[in-house]
Coordinates of C-alpha atoms in Angstrom, one line a residue:
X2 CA 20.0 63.6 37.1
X3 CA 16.8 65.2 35.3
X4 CA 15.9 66.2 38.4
X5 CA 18.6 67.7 39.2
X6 CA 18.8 69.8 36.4
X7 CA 15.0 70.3 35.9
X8 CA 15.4 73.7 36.2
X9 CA 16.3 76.6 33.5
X10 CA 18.9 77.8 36.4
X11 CA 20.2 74.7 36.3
X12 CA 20.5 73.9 33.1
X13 CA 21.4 77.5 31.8
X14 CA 24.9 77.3 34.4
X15 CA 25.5 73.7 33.3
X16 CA 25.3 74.8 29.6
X17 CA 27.4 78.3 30.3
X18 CA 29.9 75.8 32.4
X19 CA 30.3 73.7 29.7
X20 CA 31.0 76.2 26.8
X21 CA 33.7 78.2 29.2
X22 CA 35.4 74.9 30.1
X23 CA 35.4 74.2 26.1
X24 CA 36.7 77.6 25.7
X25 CA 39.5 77.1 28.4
X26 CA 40.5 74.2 27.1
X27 CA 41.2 75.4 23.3
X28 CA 42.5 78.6 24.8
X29 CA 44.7 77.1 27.1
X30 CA 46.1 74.3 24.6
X31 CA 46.8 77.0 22.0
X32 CA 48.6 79.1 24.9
X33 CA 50.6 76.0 25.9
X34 CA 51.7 75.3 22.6
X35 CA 52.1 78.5 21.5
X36 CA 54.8 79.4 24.4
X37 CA 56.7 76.2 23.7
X38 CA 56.6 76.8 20.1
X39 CA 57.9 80.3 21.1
X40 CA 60.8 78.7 23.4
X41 CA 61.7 76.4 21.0
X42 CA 61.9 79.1 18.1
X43 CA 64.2 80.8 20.6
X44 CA 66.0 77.6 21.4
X45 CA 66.8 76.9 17.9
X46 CA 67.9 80.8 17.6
X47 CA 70.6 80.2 20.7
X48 CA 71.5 76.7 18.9
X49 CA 72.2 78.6 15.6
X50 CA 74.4 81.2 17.2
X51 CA 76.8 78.3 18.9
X52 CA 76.8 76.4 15.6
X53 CA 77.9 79.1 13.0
X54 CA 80.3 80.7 16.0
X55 CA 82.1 77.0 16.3
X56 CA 81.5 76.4 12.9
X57 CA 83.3 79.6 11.7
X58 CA 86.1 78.9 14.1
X59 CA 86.9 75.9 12.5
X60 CA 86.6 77.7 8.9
X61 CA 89.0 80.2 9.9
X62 CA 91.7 77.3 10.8
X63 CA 91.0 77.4 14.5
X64 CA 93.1 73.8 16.0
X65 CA 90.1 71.8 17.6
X66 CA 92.1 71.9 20.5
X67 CA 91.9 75.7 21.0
X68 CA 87.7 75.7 19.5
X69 CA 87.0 77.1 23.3
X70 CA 83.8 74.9 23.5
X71 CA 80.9 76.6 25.6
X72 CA 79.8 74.6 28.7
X73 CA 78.0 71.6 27.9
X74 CA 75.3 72.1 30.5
X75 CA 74.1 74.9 28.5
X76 CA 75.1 74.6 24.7
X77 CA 76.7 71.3 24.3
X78 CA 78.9 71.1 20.9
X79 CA 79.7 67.7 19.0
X80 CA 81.8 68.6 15.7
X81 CA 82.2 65.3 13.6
X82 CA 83.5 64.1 10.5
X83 CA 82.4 62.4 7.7
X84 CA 82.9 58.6 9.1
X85 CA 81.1 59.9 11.9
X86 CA 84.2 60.4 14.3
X87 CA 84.0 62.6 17.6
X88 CA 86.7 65.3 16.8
X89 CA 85.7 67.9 19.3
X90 CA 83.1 67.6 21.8
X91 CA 82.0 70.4 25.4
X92 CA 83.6 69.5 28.3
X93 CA 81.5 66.9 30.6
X94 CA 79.3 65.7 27.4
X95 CA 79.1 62.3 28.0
X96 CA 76.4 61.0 25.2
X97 CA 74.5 62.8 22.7
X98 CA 71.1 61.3 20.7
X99 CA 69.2 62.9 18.3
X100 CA 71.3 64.4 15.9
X101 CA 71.9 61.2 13.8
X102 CA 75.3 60.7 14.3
X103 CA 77.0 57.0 14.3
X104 CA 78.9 58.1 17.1
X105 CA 77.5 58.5 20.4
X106 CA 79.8 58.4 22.5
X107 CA 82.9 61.1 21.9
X108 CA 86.3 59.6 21.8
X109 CA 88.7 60.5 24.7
X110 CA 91.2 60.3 21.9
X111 CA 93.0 63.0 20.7
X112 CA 92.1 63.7 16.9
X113 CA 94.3 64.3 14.3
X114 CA 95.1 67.9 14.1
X115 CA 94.7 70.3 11.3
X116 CA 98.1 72.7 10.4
X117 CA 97.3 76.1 11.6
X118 CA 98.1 78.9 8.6
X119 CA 97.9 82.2 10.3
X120 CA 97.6 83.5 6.4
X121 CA 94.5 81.5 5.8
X122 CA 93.0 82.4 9.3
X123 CA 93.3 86.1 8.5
X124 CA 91.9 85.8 4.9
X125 CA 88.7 83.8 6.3
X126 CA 85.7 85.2 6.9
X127 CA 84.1 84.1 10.1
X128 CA 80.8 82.6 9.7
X129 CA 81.2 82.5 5.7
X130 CA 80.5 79.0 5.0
X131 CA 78.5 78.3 8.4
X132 CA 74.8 77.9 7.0
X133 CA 72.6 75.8 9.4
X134 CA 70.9 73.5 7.4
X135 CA 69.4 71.2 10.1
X136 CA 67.3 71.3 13.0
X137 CA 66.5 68.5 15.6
X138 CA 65.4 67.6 18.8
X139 CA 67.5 65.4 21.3
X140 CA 69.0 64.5 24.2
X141 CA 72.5 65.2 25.6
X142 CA 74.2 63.4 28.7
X143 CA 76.5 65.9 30.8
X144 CA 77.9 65.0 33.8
X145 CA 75.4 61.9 34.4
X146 CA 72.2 63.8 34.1
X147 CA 70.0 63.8 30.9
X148 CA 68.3 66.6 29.7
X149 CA 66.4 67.5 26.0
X150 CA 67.7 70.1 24.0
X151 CA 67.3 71.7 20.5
X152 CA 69.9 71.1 18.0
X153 CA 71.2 72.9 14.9
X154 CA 73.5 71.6 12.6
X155 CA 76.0 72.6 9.9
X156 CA 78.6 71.8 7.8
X157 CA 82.2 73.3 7.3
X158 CA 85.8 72.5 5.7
X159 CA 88.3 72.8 7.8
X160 CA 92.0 73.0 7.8
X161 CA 92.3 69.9 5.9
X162 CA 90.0 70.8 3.6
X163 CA 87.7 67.6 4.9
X164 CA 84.0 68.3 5.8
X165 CA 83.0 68.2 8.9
X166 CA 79.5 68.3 11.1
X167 CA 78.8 70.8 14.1
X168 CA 76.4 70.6 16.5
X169 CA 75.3 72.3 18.9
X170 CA 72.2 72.3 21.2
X171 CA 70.2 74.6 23.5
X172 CA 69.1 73.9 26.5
X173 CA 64.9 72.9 26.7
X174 CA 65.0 73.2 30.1
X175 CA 63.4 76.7 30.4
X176 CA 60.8 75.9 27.6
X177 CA 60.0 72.8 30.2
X178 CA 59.8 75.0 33.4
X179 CA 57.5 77.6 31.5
X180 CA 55.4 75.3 30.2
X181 CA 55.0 72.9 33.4
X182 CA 54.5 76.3 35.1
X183 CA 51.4 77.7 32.9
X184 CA 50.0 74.3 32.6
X185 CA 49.9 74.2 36.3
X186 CA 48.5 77.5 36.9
X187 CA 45.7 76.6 34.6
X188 CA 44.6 73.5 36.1
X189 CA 44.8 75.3 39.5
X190 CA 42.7 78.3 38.1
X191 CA 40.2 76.1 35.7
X192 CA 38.1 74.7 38.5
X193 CA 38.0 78.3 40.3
X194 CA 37.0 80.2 36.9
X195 CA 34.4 77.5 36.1
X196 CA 32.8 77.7 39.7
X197 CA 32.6 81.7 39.0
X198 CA 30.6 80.9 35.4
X199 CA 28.4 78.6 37.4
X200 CA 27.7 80.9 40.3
X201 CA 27.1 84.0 38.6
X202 CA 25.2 82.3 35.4
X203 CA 23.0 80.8 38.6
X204 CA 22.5 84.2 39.8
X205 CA 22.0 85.8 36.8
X206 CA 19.4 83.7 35.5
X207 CA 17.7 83.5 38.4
X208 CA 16.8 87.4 38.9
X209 CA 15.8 87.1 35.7
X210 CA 13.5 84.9 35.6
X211 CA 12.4 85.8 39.0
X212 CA 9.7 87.6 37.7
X213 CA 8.4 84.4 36.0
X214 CA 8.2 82.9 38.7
X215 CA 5.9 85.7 40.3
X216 CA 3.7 85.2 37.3
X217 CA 3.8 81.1 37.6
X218 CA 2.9 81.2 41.4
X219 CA -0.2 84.3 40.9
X220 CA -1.4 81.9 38.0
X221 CA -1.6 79.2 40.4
X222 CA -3.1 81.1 43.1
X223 CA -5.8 82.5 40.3
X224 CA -6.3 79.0 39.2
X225 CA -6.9 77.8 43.3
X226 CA -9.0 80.6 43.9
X227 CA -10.6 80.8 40.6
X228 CA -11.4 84.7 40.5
X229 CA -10.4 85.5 36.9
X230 CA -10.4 89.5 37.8
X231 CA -6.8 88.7 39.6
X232 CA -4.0 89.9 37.2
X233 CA -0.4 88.6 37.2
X234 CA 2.2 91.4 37.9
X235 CA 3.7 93.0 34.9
X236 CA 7.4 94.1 35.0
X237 CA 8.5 97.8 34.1
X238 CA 11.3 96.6 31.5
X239 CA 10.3 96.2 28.0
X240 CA 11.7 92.2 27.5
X241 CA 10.1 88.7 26.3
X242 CA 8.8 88.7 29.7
X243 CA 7.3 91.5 30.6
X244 CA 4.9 90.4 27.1
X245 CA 4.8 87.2 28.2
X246 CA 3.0 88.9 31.4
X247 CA 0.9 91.4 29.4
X248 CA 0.0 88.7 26.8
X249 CA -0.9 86.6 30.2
X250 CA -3.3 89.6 31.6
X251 CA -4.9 89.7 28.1
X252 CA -5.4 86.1 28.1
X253 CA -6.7 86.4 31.7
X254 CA -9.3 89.3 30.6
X255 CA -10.9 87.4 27.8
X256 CA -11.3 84.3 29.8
X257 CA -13.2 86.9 32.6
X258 CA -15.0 87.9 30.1
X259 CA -16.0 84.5 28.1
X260 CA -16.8 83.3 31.9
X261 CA -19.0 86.1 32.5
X262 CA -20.4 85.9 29.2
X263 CA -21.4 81.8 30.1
X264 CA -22.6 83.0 33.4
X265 CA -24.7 85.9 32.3
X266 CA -26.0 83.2 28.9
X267 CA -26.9 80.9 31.7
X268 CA -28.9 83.1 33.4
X269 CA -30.9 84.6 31.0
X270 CA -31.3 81.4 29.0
X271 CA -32.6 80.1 32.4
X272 CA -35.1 82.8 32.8
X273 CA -36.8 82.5 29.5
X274 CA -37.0 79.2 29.8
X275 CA -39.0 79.3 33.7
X276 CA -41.8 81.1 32.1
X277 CA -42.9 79.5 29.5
X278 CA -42.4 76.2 31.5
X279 CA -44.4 77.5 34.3
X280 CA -46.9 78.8 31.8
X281 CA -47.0 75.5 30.2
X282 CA -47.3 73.3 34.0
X283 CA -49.9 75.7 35.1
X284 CA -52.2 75.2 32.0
X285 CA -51.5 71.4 32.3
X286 CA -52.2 71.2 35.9
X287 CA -55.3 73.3 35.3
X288 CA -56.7 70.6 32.5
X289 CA -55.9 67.9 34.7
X290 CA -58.0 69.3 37.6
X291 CA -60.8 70.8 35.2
X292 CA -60.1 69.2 31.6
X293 CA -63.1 71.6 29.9
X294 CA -60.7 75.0 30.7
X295 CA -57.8 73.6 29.3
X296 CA -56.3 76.2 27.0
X297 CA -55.2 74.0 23.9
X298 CA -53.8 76.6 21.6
X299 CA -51.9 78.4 24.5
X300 CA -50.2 75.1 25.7
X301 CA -49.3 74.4 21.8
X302 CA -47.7 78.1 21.2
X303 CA -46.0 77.8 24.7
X304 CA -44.4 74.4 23.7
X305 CA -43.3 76.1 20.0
X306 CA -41.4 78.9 21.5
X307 CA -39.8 76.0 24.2
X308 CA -39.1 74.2 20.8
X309 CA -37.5 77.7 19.3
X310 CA -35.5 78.5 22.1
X311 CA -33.9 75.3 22.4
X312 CA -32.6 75.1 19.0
X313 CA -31.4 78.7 19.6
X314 CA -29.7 77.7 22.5
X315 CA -28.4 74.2 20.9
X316 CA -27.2 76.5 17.9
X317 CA -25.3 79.0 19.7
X318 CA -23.5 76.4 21.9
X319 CA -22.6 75.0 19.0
X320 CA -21.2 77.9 17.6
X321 CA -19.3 78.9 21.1
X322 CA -17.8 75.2 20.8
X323 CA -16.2 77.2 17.1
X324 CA -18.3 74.5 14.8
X325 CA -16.7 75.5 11.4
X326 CA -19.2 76.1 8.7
X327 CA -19.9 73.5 5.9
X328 CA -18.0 74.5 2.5
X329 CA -20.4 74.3 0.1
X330 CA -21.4 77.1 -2.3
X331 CA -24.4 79.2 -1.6
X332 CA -26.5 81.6 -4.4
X333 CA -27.6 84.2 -1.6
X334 CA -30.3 85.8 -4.3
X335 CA -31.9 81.9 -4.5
X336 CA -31.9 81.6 -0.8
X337 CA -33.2 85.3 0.0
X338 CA -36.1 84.5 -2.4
X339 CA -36.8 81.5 -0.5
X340 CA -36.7 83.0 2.7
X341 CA -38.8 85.7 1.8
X342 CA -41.3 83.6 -0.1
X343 CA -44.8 83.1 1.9
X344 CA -44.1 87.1 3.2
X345 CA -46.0 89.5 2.1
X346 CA -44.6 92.4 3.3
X347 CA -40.8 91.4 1.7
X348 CA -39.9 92.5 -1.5
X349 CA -36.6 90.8 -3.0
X350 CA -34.7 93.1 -5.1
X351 CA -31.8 90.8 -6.4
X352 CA -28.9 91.3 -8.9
X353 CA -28.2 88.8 -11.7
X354 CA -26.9 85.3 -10.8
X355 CA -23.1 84.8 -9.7
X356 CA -23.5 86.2 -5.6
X357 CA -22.4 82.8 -4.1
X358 CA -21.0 82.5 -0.9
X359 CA -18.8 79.6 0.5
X360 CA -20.3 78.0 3.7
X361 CA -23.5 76.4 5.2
X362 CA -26.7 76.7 3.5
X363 CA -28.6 76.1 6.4
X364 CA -26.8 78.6 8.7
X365 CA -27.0 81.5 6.3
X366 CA -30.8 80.8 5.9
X367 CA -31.4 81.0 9.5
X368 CA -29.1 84.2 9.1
X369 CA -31.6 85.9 6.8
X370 CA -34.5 84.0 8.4
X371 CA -34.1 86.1 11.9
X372 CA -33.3 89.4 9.6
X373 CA -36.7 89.1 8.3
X374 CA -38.4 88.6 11.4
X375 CA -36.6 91.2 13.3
X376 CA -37.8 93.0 10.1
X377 CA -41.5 92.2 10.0
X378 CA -41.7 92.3 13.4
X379 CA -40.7 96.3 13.7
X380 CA -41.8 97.4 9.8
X381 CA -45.0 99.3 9.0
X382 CA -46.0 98.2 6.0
X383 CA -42.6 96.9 4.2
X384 CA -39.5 95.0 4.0
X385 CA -37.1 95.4 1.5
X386 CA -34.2 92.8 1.0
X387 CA -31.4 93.8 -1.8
X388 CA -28.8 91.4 -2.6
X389 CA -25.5 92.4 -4.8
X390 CA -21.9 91.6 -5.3
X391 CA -19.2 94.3 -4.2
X392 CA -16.4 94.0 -7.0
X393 CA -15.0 90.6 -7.0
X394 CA -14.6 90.5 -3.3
X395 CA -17.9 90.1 -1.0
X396 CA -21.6 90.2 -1.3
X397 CA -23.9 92.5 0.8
X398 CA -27.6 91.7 1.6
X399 CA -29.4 94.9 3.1
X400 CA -32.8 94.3 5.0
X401 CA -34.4 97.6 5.5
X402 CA -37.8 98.1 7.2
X403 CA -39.8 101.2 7.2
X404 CA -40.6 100.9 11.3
X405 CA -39.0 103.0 13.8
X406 CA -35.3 102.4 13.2
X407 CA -32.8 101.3 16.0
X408 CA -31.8 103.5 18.4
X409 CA -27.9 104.8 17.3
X410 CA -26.8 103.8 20.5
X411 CA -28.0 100.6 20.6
X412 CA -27.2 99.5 17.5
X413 CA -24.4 97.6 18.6
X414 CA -26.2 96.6 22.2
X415 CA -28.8 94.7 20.0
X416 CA -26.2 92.1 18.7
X417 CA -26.2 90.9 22.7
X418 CA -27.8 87.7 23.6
X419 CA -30.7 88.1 25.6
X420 CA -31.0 91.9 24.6
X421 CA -34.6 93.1 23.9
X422 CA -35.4 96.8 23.3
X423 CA -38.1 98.6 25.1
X424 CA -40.6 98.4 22.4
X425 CA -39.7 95.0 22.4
X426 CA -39.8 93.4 25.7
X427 CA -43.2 91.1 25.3
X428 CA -42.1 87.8 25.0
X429 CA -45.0 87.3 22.9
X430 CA -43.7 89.9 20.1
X431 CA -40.4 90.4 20.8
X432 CA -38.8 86.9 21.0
X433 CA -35.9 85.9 23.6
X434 CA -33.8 88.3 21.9
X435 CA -31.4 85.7 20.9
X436 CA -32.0 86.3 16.5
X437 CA -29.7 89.1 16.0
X438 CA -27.2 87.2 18.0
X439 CA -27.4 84.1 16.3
X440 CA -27.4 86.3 12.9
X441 CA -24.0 88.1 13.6
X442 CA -22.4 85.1 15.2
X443 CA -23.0 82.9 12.1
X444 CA -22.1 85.8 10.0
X445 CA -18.5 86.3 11.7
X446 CA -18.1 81.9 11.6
X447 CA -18.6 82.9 7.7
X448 CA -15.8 85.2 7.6
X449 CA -18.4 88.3 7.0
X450 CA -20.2 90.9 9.1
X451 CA -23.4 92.1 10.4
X452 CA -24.0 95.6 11.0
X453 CA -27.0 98.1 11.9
X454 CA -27.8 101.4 10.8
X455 CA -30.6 103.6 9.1
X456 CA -32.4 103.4 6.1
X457 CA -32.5 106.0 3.9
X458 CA -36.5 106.3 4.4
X459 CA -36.2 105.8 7.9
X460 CA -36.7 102.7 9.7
X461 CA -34.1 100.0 10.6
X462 CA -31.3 98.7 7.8
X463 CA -29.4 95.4 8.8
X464 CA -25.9 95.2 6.3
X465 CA -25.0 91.7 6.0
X466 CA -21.5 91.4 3.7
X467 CA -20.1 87.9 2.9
X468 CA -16.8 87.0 1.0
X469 CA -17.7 86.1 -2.4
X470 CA -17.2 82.4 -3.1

């Protein structure tokens, strides 16, 4: 069964199925009862009409012989009296039940009849004292077949000034026919309707989610072919899926492009690290075959910058694997004084206590740490680090140099792993171009920024802004 209805055709038709048939159902059972409460209401109208014309018939003085019952197939009429004695009944009524008489049966016998006064029969008024003031349901026996009718009652004085009973009934059989005849067109039609909900919610649903499945099976051919530059195929209308496919392409595009990034990171991590590795082997393999030319200093710088770059590397696969920061509070004037301390081309210009910073102490010092090198590494003669709170919102720390400034359109390039300027390229002076990288990445985990520019006397000016703790 889940199987069978593991699908959103599937269960989108059983569900529309379901809700029609419930539909159907209420619908029909209100029709049904809504014609036989109809037929009935008409029922007890014809009933009413027979009862009040027999029952002013017998108010105007009218002999029960000569009452001129109606047929009792149609309207059949049992007038009784008080003791619950037949004294007229429709010819070929054989048995009436429902209408709460003691006498069932009506007598054969001839009842006692009233004196006809003409006088009294001209001063009645015909239906003057015949007010129905009962209504029933029941049976009636004529001619040896039983069928239900509606009865109405009322009561009336006749000749003899007694009161007397009429009944009279209306046949049900029409209100049984019509209803036997919707109900059966119904139960013939209800299977044929439900099939059409079924087939055409089936249909329906599937053209549109057709174009998911277009976007589930390119996914899976991406995902067996692994070439992220494959897009799914957006469609033209402007619905949940047709984002669900754009949202899809964007999700595609950054995954190229994190890929690509890893790839390219890879690569260039790999190639810094052959050199001084082969630089290293070579001066080790040299000492081992002549140990007075081995090169002591140069094997301990070459292993220092292996040491460097690994932790660069180390900290910016860390960060990649989204590493949140520590939440502890920072006093960025303290911790640019410390950084700068022991460099004498830095001057600290700080603002009064109160710049703190949530986040990791250590992080943000290896922030400002690779600001000053990038600084001292491209200044003149100085480096000037200011540290102040904007309002009650963030904290900038400027680094500005007085060297040659950054290139405006590479100002942004710089920020790139790997990426090392032209004046920059020696590995020796310029690093593995991996500090500004580190310095914007930690900046952004910190909820801040890291921007270039120019200083206003020339040279390079690095904008760091943090959210104020």
């Amino acid at each position: 069964m889940t199987r069978l209805f593991g699908s959103v055709r599937a269960r989108a038709a059983l569900a529309a199925t379901l809700v029609v048939a419930v539909a159907l159902l209420a619908a029909g059972a209100a029709v049904l009862l809504s014609l036989r409460g109809n037929l009935e209401s008409r029922a007890d109208a014809e009933a009413d009409a027979v009862a009040r014309q027999i029952a002013s018939r017998i108010a105007a003085r009218t002999p029960y012989a000569d009452l001129d019952l109606p047929d009792g197939d149609d309207n059949p009429v049992q007038v009784v009296d008080e003791d619950g004695r037949v004294l007229a009944v429709s010819e070929g009524l054989e048995a009436v039940s429902g209408t709460g008489t003691s006498g069932v049966t009506p007598l054969h016998s001839p009842a006692p009849e009233p004196e006809h006064d003409d006088e009294a029969a001209e001063a009645a008024e015909p239906g003057e004292l015949a007010e129905i003031d009962w209504h029933g349901r029941g049976t009636a026996t004529v001619d040896g077949e039983r069928q239900a009718y509606r009865f109405a009652g009322a009561e009336v004085t006749d000749a003899r000034d007694e009161t007397v009973r009429v009944y009279a009934g209306a046949s049900l059989a029409a209100q049984q026919d019509a209803v036997r005849t919707a109900s059966g067109v119904m139960l013939a039609g209800f299977p044929l309707l439900l099939a059409v909900v079924a087939s055409v919610t089936w249909l329906v649903t599937r053209r549109a989610l057709r174009p998911v499945e277009d976007i589930r099976r390119e996914m899976a051919e991406i995902t067996a072919s692994a070439d992220l530059t494959r897009r799914v195929p957006e469609p033209g209308t402007h619905d949940e899926i047709a984002r669900l496919a754009r949202t899809t392409n964007e999700t595609l595009a950054a995954l190229e492009t994190s890929v690509e990034r890893q790839r390219r990171f890879v690569a260039d991590a790999s190639h810094e690290l052959r050199s001084p590795i082969a630089s290293l082997r070579t001066q080790l393999e040299v000492a081992a075959a002549h140990p007075t030319l081995l090169d002591l200093d140069g094997a301990v710088e070459d292993t220092v910058r292996l040491q460097r770059l690994a932790a660069d590397l180390l900290l910016l696969a860390r960060l990649d694997a989204g590493e949140r920061p520590a939440d502890a509070r920072v006093d960025l004037p303290a911790l640019a004084r410390e950084e700068a301390a022991g460099r004498p081309m830095v001057t600290v210009e700080a603002g009064p206590a109160g710049a703190e910073v949530a986040g990791s102490r250590g992080q943000l010092g290896r922030v400002l740490a690779n600001l000053l090198d990038n600084a001292e590494r491209h200044a003149r003669s100085a480096v000037t680090v200011t540290v102040r709170r904007d309002g009650d919102r963030a904290v900038v720390v400027r680094v500005a140099d007085d060297g040659d400034g950054v290139p405006e359109a590479d100002r942004e390039r710089i920020f790139e792993r790997f990426v090392r300027l032209d004046d920059a390229r020696s590995r020796d002076e310029g690093g593995a171009g991996l500090g500004l990288a580190i310095a914007r990445d930690v900046a952004v985990r910190h909820g801040g920024t890291l921007t270039a520019g120019a200083a206003p006397g020339g040279g390079a000016l690095f904008e760091l802004r943090l959210p104020l703790a």
